[in-house]
Amino acid sequence: MIKQSPLIVMMERAARRAARGLLRDFGEVENLQVSRKGPADFVSQADLKAEKVLREELEKARPEFGFLMEESGATKVGDGRHRWIVDPLDGTSNFLHGLPHFAISVAAERDGELIAGVVYEPLRDETYWAEKGIGAYLNQRRLRVSARRHLREALIATGVPFLGHGDAASHARYLVEFGKVMECVAGIRRWGTASLDLAFVAAGRFDGFWEHNLGPWDMAAGIVIVREAGGFVTDIAGGHNMLKSGGILAANDHLHAPLLQLLKQPGTA
Ligand code: IPD
Ligand code: CA
Ligand code: CA
């Protein structure tokens, strides 16, 4: 049985505490679908409450850490070396529509390097976690990226731009990319929770994942998990500027290069 480090133990504990409220609120969301006002305000409150719980738990355990949290932005610098990067509710649109696919994402960064990640899926009570040099796990099970070598066998996840997410030029560029990938692979999936898309690459369920315009909180934990599962992660240009550029391509070691090549078509770099 793998023994989690104190860092991972406390990250998972914080995520589980925040998940209790999300689970209660998700039950309520189904009832609100039929109300005239809809569940939008209720869901943003659920999001804020989860962020508050995470912040309190993480701060109590590691007061020296700074924060980058989706809802409140960068609100604390801390010792300047350590930082939490947190998405209290990833998959908000799914949550809002009563679709059972969302997660809490918590990453730890030290001196600008991602060192640990936890992606917790409340509805399945599943924790994807990884620590630099220790490996990636789903609860107690070691994770490995898939071994598929050919794009024609690959199932690739993506995120489709939407209203307010990227400009018209980036939407057009995405359609070119989508067309190129679509022609070469066994299937494309859009599940709407980037942290879980990455966790699923680590688990070998998806063979790759790409998306533009993500926030650091969408991908930080997932990046550590994919890397520790033996996968490759870059930005869309093949560099390592994922958190700043907002673009990400994660895949197993055989498929990363061919996918990058497809995404690098003229006008898509
Ligand atoms: C979103 C999800 C989604 C991705 C969006 C993100 P949110 O995060 O990760 O999969 O396509 O780009 O903004 O808003 O649900 O936390
Ligand atoms: Ca998110
Ligand atoms: Ca979110």
Tab-separated table of N, CA and C in Angstrom, residues 91-161:
chain	number	residue	atom	x	y	z
A	91	GLY	N	-15.546	22.293	-14.081
A	91	GLY	CA	-16.692	21.648	-14.714
A	91	GLY	C	-17.983	22.345	-14.286
A	92	THR	N	-17.905	23.661	-14.149
A	92	THR	CA	-19.069	24.423	-13.661
A	92	THR	C	-20.285	24.241	-14.557
A	93	SER	N	-20.074	24.235	-15.882
A	93	SER	CA	-21.239	24.093	-16.778
A	93	SER	C	-21.909	22.742	-16.568
A	94	ASN	N	-21.109	21.693	-16.383
A	94	ASN	CA	-21.700	20.382	-16.102
A	94	ASN	C	-22.519	20.442	-14.815
A	95	PHE	N	-21.914	20.990	-13.777
A	95	PHE	CA	-22.569	21.110	-12.467
A	95	PHE	C	-23.895	21.860	-12.610
A	96	LEU	N	-23.826	22.969	-13.339
A	96	LEU	CA	-24.993	23.839	-13.530
A	96	LEU	C	-26.139	23.113	-14.237
A	97	HIS	N	-25.788	22.193	-15.122
A	97	HIS	CA	-26.818	21.478	-15.886
A	97	HIS	C	-27.153	20.112	-15.294
A	98	GLY	N	-26.604	19.841	-14.111
A	98	GLY	CA	-26.894	18.563	-13.462
A	98	GLY	C	-26.156	17.385	-14.078
A	99	LEU	N	-25.085	17.681	-14.836
A	99	LEU	CA	-24.307	16.580	-15.432
A	99	LEU	C	-23.255	16.107	-14.427
A	100	PRO	N	-23.241	14.832	-14.114
A	100	PRO	CA	-22.374	14.344	-13.030
A	100	PRO	C	-20.915	14.176	-13.442
A	101	HIS	N	-20.245	15.283	-13.757
A	101	HIS	CA	-18.824	15.225	-14.143
A	101	HIS	C	-18.159	16.548	-13.769
A	102	PHE	N	-17.615	16.613	-12.577
A	102	PHE	CA	-16.919	17.827	-12.115
A	102	PHE	C	-15.908	17.423	-11.058
A	103	ALA	N	-15.006	18.348	-10.730
A	103	ALA	CA	-13.924	17.989	-9.804
A	103	ALA	C	-13.412	19.215	-9.063
A	104	ILE	N	-12.617	18.933	-8.042
A	104	ILE	CA	-11.870	19.967	-7.329
A	104	ILE	C	-10.399	19.738	-7.672
A	105	SER	N	-9.688	20.812	-8.005
A	105	SER	CA	-8.291	20.661	-8.423
A	105	SER	C	-7.379	21.500	-7.535
A	106	VAL	N	-6.384	20.863	-6.941
A	106	VAL	CA	-5.452	21.568	-6.042
A	106	VAL	C	-4.025	21.176	-6.424
A	107	ALA	N	-3.195	22.185	-6.726
A	107	ALA	CA	-1.782	21.912	-7.036
A	107	ALA	C	-0.892	22.689	-6.087
A	108	ALA	N	0.284	22.129	-5.820
A	108	ALA	CA	1.286	22.827	-5.005
A	108	ALA	C	2.485	23.149	-5.891
A	109	GLU	N	2.952	24.403	-5.777
A	109	GLU	CA	4.091	24.856	-6.568
A	109	GLU	C	5.192	25.321	-5.606
A	110	ARG	N	6.430	24.938	-5.935
A	110	ARG	CA	7.560	25.431	-5.133
A	110	ARG	C	8.602	26.012	-6.079
A	111	ASP	N	9.027	27.245	-5.815
A	111	ASP	CA	10.016	27.932	-6.656
A	111	ASP	C	9.653	27.829	-8.140
A	112	GLY	N	8.390	28.024	-8.437
A	112	GLY	CA	7.930	28.045	-9.827
A	112	GLY	C	7.765	26.670	-10.455
A	113	GLU	N	7.970	25.611	-9.661
A	113	GLU	CA	7.837	24.256	-10.214
A	113	GLU	C	6.656	23.539	-9.561
A	114	LEU	N	5.834	22.873	-10.392
A	114	LEU	CA	4.694	22.132	-9.841
A	114	LEU	C	5.214	20.862	-9.179
A	115	ILE	N	4.885	20.682	-7.895
A	115	ILE	CA	5.459	19.525	-7.182
A	115	ILE	C	4.404	18.501	-6.753
A	116	ALA	N	3.140	18.893	-6.715
A	116	ALA	CA	2.110	17.933	-6.297
A	116	ALA	C	0.754	18.355	-6.842
A	117	GLY	N	-0.088	17.367	-7.116
A	117	GLY	CA	-1.426	17.675	-7.623
A	117	GLY	C	-2.450	16.687	-7.106
A	118	VAL	N	-3.642	17.216	-6.794
A	118	VAL	CA	-4.774	16.375	-6.401
A	118	VAL	C	-5.986	16.817	-7.219
A	119	VAL	N	-6.601	15.874	-7.908
A	119	VAL	CA	-7.877	16.135	-8.581
A	119	VAL	C	-8.880	15.186	-7.947
A	120	TYR	N	-9.855	15.754	-7.240
A	120	TYR	CA	-10.815	14.929	-6.504
A	120	TYR	C	-12.174	14.979	-7.187
A	121	GLU	N	-12.731	13.795	-7.458
A	121	GLU	CA	-14.038	13.716	-8.118
A	121	GLU	C	-15.062	13.288	-7.076
A	122	PRO	N	-15.834	14.250	-6.542
A	122	PRO	CA	-16.721	13.956	-5.403
A	122	PRO	C	-17.747	12.862	-5.672
A	123	LEU	N	-18.359	12.854	-6.859
A	123	LEU	CA	-19.461	11.910	-7.072
A	123	LEU	C	-19.003	10.455	-7.082
A	124	ARG	N	-17.765	10.227	-7.435
A	124	ARG	CA	-17.236	8.853	-7.421
A	124	ARG	C	-16.341	8.608	-6.217
A	125	ASP	N	-16.127	9.658	-5.438
A	125	ASP	CA	-15.190	9.580	-4.313
A	125	ASP	C	-13.842	9.041	-4.790
A	126	GLU	N	-13.338	9.625	-5.880
A	126	GLU	CA	-12.055	9.179	-6.431
A	126	GLU	C	-11.038	10.309	-6.385
A	127	THR	N	-9.837	9.964	-5.952
A	127	THR	CA	-8.763	10.955	-5.884
A	127	THR	C	-7.644	10.577	-6.841
A	128	TYR	N	-7.416	11.438	-7.806
A	128	TYR	CA	-6.242	11.317	-8.657
A	128	TYR	C	-5.168	12.176	-8.002
A	129	TRP	N	-4.009	11.634	-7.732
A	129	TRP	CA	-2.997	12.437	-7.069
A	129	TRP	C	-1.603	12.052	-7.557
A	130	ALA	N	-0.697	12.990	-7.448
A	130	ALA	CA	0.685	12.718	-7.858
A	130	ALA	C	1.610	13.666	-7.131
A	131	GLU	N	2.803	13.184	-6.908
A	131	GLU	CA	3.827	14.036	-6.323
A	131	GLU	C	5.093	13.823	-7.133
A	132	LYS	N	5.807	14.908	-7.370
A	132	LYS	CA	6.996	14.832	-8.222
A	132	LYS	C	7.956	13.755	-7.698
A	133	GLY	N	8.308	12.824	-8.584
A	133	GLY	CA	9.253	11.770	-8.231
A	133	GLY	C	8.634	10.569	-7.534
A	134	ILE	N	7.340	10.634	-7.195
A	134	ILE	CA	6.699	9.561	-6.422
A	134	ILE	C	5.764	8.727	-7.304
A	135	GLY	N	5.251	9.327	-8.382
A	135	GLY	CA	4.316	8.614	-9.247
A	135	GLY	C	2.921	9.216	-9.164
A	136	ALA	N	2.041	8.698	-10.022
A	136	ALA	CA	0.653	9.166	-10.065
A	136	ALA	C	-0.254	8.010	-9.689
A	137	TYR	N	-1.343	8.330	-8.988
A	137	TYR	CA	-2.229	7.293	-8.451
A	137	TYR	C	-3.682	7.703	-8.583
A	138	LEU	N	-4.543	6.674	-8.694
A	138	LEU	CA	-5.979	6.867	-8.545
A	138	LEU	C	-6.335	6.125	-7.264
A	139	ASN	N	-6.641	6.849	-6.210
A	139	ASN	CA	-6.697	6.270	-4.865
A	139	ASN	C	-5.380	5.532	-4.607
A	140	GLN	N	-5.409	4.209	-4.555
A	140	GLN	CA	-4.180	3.456	-4.265
A	140	GLN	C	-3.540	2.846	-5.519
A	141	ARG	N	-4.221	3.006	-6.657
A	141	ARG	CA	-3.748	2.323	-7.872
A	141	ARG	C	-2.792	3.201	-8.665
A	142	ARG	N	-1.649	2.660	-8.999
A	142	ARG	CA	-0.648	3.390	-9.789
A	142	ARG	C	-1.195	3.681	-11.186
A	143	LEU	N	-0.986	4.870	-11.668
A	143	LEU	CA	-1.481	5.240	-12.997
A	143	LEU	C	-0.348	5.254	-14.019
A	144	ARG	N	-0.685	4.807	-15.227
A	144	ARG	CA	0.233	4.899	-16.367
A	144	ARG	C	-0.552	5.408	-17.562
A	145	VAL	N	0.086	6.247	-18.359
A	145	VAL	CA	-0.573	6.681	-19.591
A	145	VAL	C	-0.714	5.479	-20.525
A	146	SER	N	-1.554	5.618	-21.542
A	146	SER	CA	-1.802	4.483	-22.448
A	146	SER	C	-0.551	4.176	-23.270
A	147	ALA	N	-0.546	2.991	-23.873
A	147	ALA	CA	0.611	2.581	-24.682
A	147	ALA	C	0.301	2.679	-26.177
A	148	ARG	N	-0.859	3.234	-26.528
A	148	ARG	CA	-1.227	3.268	-27.953
A	148	ARG	C	-0.212	4.078	-28.759
A	149	ARG	N	0.139	3.542	-29.931
A	149	ARG	CA	1.182	4.162	-30.736
A	149	ARG	C	0.654	4.875	-31.961
A	150	HIS	N	-0.600	4.589	-32.322
A	150	HIS	CA	-1.084	5.129	-33.595
A	150	HIS	C	-2.278	6.038	-33.381
A	151	LEU	N	-2.237	7.169	-34.075
A	151	LEU	CA	-3.351	8.115	-33.955
A	151	LEU	C	-4.668	7.459	-34.351
A	152	ARG	N	-4.622	6.564	-35.300
A	152	ARG	CA	-5.887	5.976	-35.774
A	152	ARG	C	-6.592	5.164	-34.684
A	153	GLU	N	-5.854	4.800	-33.612
A	153	GLU	CA	-6.477	4.044	-32.501
A	153	GLU	C	-6.784	4.954	-31.316
A	154	ALA	N	-6.417	6.220	-31.438
A	154	ALA	CA	-6.409	7.078	-30.242
A	154	ALA	C	-7.740	7.775	-29.983
A	155	LEU	N	-8.080	7.862	-28.698
A	155	LEU	CA	-9.239	8.650	-28.251
A	155	LEU	C	-8.671	9.936	-27.631
A	156	ILE	N	-9.040	11.062	-28.216
A	156	ILE	CA	-8.434	12.331	-27.826
A	156	ILE	C	-9.502	13.245	-27.215
A	157	ALA	N	-9.173	13.822	-26.061
A	157	ALA	CA	-10.095	14.775	-25.431
A	157	ALA	C	-9.691	16.186	-25.811
A	158	THR	N	-10.663	17.075	-25.784
A	158	THR	CA	-10.378	18.478	-26.088
A	158	THR	C	-11.355	19.366	-25.332
A	159	GLY	N	-11.120	20.663	-25.403
A	159	GLY	CA	-12.073	21.625	-24.884
A	159	GLY	C	-12.483	22.518	-26.034
A	160	VAL	N	-13.768	22.684	-26.246
A	160	VAL	CA	-14.264	23.489	-27.367
A	160	VAL	C	-14.489	24.914	-26.868
A	161	PRO	N	-13.907	25.920	-27.571
A	161	PRO	CA	-14.124	27.299	-27.147
A	161	PRO	C	-15.610	27.638	-27.103
